[in-house]
Short mmCIF file of C-alpha atoms in Angstrom, two decimals:
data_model
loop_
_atom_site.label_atom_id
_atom_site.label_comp_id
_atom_site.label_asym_id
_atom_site.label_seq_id
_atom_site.Cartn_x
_atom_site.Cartn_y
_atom_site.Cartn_z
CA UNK A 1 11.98 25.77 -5.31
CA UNK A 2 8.80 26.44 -6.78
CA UNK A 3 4.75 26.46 -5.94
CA UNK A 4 2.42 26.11 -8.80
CA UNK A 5 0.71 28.72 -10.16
CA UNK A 6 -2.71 28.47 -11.98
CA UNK A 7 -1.36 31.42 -14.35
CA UNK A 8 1.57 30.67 -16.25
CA UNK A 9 3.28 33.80 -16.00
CA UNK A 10 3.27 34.88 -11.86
CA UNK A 11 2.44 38.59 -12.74
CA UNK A 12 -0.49 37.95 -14.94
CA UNK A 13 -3.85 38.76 -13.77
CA UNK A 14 -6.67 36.08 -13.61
CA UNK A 15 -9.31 39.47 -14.10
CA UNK A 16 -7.02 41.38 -16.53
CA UNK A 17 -9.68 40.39 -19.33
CA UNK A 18 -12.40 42.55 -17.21
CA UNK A 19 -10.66 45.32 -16.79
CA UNK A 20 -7.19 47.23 -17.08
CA UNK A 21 -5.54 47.05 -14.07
CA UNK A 22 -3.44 50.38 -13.36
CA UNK A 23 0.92 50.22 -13.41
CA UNK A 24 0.27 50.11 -9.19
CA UNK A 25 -2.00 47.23 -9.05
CA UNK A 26 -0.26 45.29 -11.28
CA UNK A 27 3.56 46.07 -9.95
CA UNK A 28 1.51 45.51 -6.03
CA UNK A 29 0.40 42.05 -7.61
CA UNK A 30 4.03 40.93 -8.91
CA UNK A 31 5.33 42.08 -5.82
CA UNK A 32 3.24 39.88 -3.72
CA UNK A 33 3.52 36.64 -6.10
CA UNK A 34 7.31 37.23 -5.95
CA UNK A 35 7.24 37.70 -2.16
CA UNK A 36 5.38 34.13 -2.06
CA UNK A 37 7.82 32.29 -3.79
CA UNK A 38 10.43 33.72 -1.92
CA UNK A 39 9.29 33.05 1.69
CA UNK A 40 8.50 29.45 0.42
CA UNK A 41 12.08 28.84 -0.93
CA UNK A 42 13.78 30.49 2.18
CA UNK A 43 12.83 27.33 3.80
CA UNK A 44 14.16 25.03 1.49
CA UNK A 45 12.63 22.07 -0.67
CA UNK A 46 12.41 18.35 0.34
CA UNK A 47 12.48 15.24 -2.35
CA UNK A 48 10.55 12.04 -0.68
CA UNK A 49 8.80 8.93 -1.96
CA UNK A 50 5.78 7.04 -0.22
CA UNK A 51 5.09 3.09 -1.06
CA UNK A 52 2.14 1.42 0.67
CA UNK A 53 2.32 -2.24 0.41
CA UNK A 54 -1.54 -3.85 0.80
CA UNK A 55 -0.02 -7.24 1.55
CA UNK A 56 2.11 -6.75 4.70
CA UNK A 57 -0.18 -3.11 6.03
CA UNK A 58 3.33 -1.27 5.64
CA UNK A 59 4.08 2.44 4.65
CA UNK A 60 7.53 2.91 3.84
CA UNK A 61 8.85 6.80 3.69
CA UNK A 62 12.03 7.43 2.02
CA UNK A 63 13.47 10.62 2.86
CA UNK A 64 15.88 11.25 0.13
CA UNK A 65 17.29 15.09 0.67
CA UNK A 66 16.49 18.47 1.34
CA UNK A 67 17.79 21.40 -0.53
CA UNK A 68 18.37 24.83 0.39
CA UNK A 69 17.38 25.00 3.76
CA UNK A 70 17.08 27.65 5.84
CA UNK A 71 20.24 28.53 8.02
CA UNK A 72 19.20 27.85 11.36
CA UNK A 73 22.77 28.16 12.92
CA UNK A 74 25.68 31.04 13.80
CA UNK A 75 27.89 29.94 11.18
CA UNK A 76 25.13 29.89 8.74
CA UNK A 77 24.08 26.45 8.37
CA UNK A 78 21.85 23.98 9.74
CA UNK A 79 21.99 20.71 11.74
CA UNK A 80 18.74 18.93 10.11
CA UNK A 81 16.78 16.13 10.63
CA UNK A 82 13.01 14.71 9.22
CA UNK A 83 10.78 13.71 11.77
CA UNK A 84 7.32 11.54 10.80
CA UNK A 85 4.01 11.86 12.69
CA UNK A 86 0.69 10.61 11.04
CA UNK A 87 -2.28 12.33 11.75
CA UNK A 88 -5.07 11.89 13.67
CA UNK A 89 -2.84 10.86 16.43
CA UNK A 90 -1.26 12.44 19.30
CA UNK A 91 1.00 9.95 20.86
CA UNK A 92 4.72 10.24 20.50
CA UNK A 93 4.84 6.47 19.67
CA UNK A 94 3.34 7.25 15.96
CA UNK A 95 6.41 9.73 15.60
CA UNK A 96 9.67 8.26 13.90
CA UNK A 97 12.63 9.98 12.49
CA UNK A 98 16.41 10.35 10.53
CA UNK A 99 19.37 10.54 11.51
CA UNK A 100 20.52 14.31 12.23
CA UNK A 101 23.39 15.32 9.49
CA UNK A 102 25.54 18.17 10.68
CA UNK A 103 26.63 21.62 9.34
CA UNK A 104 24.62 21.34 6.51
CA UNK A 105 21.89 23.09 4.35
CA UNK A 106 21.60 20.42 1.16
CA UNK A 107 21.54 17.08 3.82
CA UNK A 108 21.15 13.74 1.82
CA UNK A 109 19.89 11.41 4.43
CA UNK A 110 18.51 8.12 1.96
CA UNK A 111 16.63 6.82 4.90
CA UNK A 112 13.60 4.67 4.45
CA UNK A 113 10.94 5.01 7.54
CA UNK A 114 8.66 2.47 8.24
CA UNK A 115 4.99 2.25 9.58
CA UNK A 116 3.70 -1.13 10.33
CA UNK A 117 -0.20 -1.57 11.11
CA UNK A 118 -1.62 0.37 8.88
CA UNK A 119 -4.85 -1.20 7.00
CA UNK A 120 -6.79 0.29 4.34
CA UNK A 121 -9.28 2.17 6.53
CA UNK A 122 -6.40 4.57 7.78
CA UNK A 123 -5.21 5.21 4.34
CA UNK A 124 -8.32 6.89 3.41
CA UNK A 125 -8.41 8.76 7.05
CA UNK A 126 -5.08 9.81 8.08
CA UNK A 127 -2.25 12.35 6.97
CA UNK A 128 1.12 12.00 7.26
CA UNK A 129 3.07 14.88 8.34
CA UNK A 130 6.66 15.53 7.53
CA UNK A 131 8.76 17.91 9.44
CA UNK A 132 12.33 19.40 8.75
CA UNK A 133 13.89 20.68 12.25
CA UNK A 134 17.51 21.73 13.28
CA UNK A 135 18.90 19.96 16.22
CA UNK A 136 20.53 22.36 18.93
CA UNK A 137 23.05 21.01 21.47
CA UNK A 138 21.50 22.35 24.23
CA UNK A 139 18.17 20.74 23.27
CA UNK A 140 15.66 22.90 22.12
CA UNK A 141 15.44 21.70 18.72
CA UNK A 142 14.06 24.40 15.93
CA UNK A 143 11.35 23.60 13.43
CA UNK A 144 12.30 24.79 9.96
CA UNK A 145 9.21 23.68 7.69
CA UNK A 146 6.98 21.03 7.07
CA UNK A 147 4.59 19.54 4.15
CA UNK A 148 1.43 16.95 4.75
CA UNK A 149 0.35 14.37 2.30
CA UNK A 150 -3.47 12.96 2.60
CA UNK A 151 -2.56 8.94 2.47
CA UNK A 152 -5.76 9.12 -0.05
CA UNK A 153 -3.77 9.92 -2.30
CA UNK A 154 -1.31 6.99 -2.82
CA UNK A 155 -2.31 3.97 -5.10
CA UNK A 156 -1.54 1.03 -3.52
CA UNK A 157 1.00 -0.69 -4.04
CA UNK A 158 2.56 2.04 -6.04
CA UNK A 159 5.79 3.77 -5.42
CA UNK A 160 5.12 7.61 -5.27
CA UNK A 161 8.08 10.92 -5.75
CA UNK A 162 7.62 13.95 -3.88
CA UNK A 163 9.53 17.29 -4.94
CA UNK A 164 7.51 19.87 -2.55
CA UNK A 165 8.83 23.57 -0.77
CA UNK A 166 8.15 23.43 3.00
CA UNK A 167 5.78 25.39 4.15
CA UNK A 168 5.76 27.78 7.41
CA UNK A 169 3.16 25.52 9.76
CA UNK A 170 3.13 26.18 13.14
CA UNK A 171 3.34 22.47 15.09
CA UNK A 172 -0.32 22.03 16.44
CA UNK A 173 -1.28 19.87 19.72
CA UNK A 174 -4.07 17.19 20.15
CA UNK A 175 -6.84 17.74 17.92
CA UNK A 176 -10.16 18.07 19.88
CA UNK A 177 -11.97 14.71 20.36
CA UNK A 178 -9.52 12.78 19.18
CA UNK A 179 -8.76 9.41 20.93
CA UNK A 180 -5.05 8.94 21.46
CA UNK A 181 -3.70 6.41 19.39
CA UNK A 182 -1.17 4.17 21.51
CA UNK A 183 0.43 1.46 19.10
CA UNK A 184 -0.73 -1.18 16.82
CA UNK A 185 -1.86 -4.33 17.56
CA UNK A 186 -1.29 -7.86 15.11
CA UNK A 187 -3.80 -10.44 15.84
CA UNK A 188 -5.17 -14.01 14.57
CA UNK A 189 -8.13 -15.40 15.06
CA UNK A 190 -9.01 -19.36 13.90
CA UNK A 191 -11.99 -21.36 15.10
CA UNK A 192 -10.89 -24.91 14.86
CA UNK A 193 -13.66 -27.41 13.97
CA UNK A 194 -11.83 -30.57 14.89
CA UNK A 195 -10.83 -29.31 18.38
CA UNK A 196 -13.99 -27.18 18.82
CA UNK A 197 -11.89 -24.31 19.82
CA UNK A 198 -11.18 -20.47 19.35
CA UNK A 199 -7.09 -19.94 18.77
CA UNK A 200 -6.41 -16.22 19.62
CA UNK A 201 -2.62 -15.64 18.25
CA UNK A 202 -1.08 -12.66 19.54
CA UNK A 203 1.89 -12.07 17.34
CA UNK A 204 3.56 -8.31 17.48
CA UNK A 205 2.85 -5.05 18.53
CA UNK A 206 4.35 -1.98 16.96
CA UNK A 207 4.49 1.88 18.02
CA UNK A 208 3.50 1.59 21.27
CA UNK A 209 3.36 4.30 23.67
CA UNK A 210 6.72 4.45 25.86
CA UNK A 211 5.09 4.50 29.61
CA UNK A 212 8.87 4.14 31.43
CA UNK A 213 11.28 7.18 31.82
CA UNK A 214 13.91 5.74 29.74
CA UNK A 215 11.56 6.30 26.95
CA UNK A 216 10.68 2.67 26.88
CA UNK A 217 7.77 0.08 28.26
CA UNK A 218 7.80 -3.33 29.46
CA UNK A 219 4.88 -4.65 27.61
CA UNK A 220 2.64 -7.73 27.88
CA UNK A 221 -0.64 -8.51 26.51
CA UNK A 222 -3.88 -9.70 28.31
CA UNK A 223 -6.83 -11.27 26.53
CA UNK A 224 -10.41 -12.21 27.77
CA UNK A 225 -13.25 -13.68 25.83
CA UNK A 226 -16.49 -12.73 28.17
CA UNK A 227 -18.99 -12.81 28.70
CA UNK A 228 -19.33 -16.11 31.13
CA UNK A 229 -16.46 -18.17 30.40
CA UNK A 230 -15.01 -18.30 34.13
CA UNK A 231 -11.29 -17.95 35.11
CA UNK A 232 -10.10 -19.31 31.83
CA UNK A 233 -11.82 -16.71 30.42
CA UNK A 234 -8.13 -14.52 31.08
CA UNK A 235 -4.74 -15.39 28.69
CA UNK A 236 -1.46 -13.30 29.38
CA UNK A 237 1.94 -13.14 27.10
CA UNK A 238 5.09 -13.34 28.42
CA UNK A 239 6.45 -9.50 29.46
CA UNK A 240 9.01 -7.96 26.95
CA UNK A 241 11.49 -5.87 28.43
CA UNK A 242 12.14 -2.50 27.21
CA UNK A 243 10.87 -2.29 23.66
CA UNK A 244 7.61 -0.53 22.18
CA UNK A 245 8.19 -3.12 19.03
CA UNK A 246 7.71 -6.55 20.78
CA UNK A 247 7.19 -10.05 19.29
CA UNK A 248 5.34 -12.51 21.08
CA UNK A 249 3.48 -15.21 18.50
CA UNK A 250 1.67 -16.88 21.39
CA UNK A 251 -1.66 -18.46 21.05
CA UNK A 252 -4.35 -18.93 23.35
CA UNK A 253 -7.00 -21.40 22.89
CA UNK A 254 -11.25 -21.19 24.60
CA UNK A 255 -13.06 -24.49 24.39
CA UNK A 256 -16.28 -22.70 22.84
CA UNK A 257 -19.09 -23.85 20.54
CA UNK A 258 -19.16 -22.41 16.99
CA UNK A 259 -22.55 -20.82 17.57
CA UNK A 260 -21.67 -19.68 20.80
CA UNK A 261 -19.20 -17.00 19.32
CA UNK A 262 -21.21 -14.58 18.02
CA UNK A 263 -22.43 -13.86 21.92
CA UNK A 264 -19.02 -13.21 22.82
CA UNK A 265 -16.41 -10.25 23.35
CA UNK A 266 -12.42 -10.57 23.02
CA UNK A 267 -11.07 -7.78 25.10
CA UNK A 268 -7.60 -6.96 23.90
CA UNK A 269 -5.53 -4.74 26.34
CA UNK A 270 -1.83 -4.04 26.39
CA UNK A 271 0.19 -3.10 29.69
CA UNK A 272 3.63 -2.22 30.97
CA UNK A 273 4.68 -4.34 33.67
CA UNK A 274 5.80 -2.30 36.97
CA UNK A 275 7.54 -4.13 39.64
CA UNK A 276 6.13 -3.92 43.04
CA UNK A 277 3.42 -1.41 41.95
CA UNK A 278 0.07 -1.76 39.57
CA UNK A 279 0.75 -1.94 35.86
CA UNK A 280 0.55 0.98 33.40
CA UNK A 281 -2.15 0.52 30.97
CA UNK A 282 -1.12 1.26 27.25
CA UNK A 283 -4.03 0.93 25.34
CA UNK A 284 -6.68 -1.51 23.99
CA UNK A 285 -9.46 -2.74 21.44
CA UNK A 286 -12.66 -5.70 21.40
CA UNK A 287 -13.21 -7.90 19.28
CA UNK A 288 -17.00 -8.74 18.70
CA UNK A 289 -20.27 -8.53 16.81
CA UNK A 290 -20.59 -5.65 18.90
CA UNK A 291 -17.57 -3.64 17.39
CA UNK A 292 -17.24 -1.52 14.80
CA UNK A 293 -14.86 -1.43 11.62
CA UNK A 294 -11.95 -3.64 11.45
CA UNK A 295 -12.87 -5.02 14.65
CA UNK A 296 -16.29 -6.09 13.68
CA UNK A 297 -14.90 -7.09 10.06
CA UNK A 298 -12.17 -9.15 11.31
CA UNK A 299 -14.38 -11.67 14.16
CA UNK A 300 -17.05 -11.99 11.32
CA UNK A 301 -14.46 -13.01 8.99
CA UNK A 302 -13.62 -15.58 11.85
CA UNK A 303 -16.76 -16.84 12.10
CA UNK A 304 -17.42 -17.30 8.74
CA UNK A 305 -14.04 -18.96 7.16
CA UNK A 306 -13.78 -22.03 9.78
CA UNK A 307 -10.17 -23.79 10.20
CA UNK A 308 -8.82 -20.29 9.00
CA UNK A 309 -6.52 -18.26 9.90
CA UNK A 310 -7.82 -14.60 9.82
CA UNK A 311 -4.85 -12.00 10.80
CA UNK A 312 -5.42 -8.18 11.00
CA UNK A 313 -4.11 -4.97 12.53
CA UNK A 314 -5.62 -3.21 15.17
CA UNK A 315 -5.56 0.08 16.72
CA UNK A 316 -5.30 0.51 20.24
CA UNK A 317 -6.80 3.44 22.03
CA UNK A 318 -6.70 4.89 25.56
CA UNK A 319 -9.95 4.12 26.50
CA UNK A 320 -11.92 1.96 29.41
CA UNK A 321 -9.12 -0.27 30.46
CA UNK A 322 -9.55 -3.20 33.07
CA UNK A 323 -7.38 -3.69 35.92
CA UNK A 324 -4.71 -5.66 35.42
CA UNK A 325 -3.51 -8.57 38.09
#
């Protein structure tokens, strides 16, 4: 496994037309190219492809196989696995992984990883990072190497091969100032002329933060359209039980005049359901003329394709939630 050089011989100098470089600079300089590839092919290479389909917001990973990997283990080998996390984003939710193949240091997983949610905005803003790690029995799980790929860089709706040498990255924590990410929210929006009505579908969620010990959450969705609409102002889903991937495809409907709307605010927030204590707040997102980005883009689009139904993805954060009842 390989890097790319800009020279095409590693021991050439870029300067050597400038000057003559003595036999110890230019032995030093071999030494040190040589020394590069080899710390970059003790950890092994990885072969991936990346396909982002526009039409369903989906990023599909395939993590074909690793080669040469660095022996992690006693009897030489390695118990590997690829792990997923995109980037901005520190919740574990975002994170998805393969299966772990044993006593191995050429694994072959063929395992395609999905992302759901994703809209054009975060494919021009987020990384995805892809770590190799050996799994230990007694659970502290060793990182072996890693590679990022700026999303930027895929053209949509084309499938893309990856051939790359991991690289020695320390794991980093939270970025500073980032909002934490907690799932992705599907919603549609349709103001009905004949009935005079807003329809609010809530129809999945996906990747959302596990609030429960067993690594799960209970989650329901609440929706409000304020200001001033009084106590039908508040819509709740039914509660799915122990899942951070639930389906609902309920809709809500506010008796509301068309020109009324753009006065208004659709709080979104998601929660896990506790029994016999107060609810855990996940995360949420508004809907309005006040909002910014897809949010503002998707309840203008509302308001200007009548008897429409407008669906989009939304990110929900960790920010200003509402008590729950």
């Amino acid at each position: 496994c390989r890097p790319g050089f800009s020279n095409p011989i590693p021991g050439e100098l870029p300067s050597s037309r400038f000057f003559a470089p003595t036999p110890v600079v230019t032995n030093l300089i071999q030494f040190i190219n040589q020394l590069i590839i080899t710390i970059k092919s003790t950890l092994g290479g990885l072969e991936f492809s990346l396909l982002y389909e526009q039409e369903n917001n989906s990023l599909h990973c395939s993590i074909l196989k690793a080669k040469g990997l660095k022996p992690m283990d006693s009897n030489g080998l390695a118990d590997p696995y690829v792990k997923l996390h995109l980037l901005p984003g520190a919740s574990k939710s975002n994170k998805l992984r393969t299966k772990t193949l044993r006593n191995t240091r050429n694994p072959a997983w063929n395992e395609t990883l999905v992302y759901h949610g994703l809209t054009d905005e975060d494919m021009q803003r987020k990384t995805l990072r892809i770590s190799v790690c050996d799994e230990d029995k007694f659970g502290h799980n060793e990182f072996i190497g890693e590679t990022r790929i700026a999303l930027k860089k895929l053209k949509i709706n084309q499938k893309k091969n990856f051939n790359v040498c991991l690289e020695r990255v320390v794991p980093g924590g939270k970025e500073v100032g980032d909002v934490e990410e907690r799932g992705r929210i599907l919603i549609s929006l349709t103001y009905s002329t004949q009935q005079n009505r807003l329809l609010v579908g809530v129809v999945r969620c996906v990747h959302l933060a596990a609030m429960d010990a067993n690594g799960y959450s209970d989650p329901f969705v609440e929706i409000c359209l304020r200001p001033d609409m009084g106590k039908k102002a508040k819509n709740k889903t039914n509660i799915k039980k122990k899942t951070l991937n639930p389906e609902y495809n309920e809709e809500f409907s506010y008796d509301i005049k068309h020109s009324d709307l753009a006065k208004k605010t659709l709080d979104i927030a998601v929660w896990d359901y506790d029994i016999g204590k107060s609810n855990d707040y996940i995360g949420g997102c508004q809907l309005g003329i006040t909002a910014k980005g897809e949010r503002l883009k998707h309840w203008y689009e509302c308001l200007k394709n009548k008897d429409k139904k407008i669906e989009r993805w939304h990110t929900l954060l960790n920010e200003n939630p509402v008590n729950s009842n």
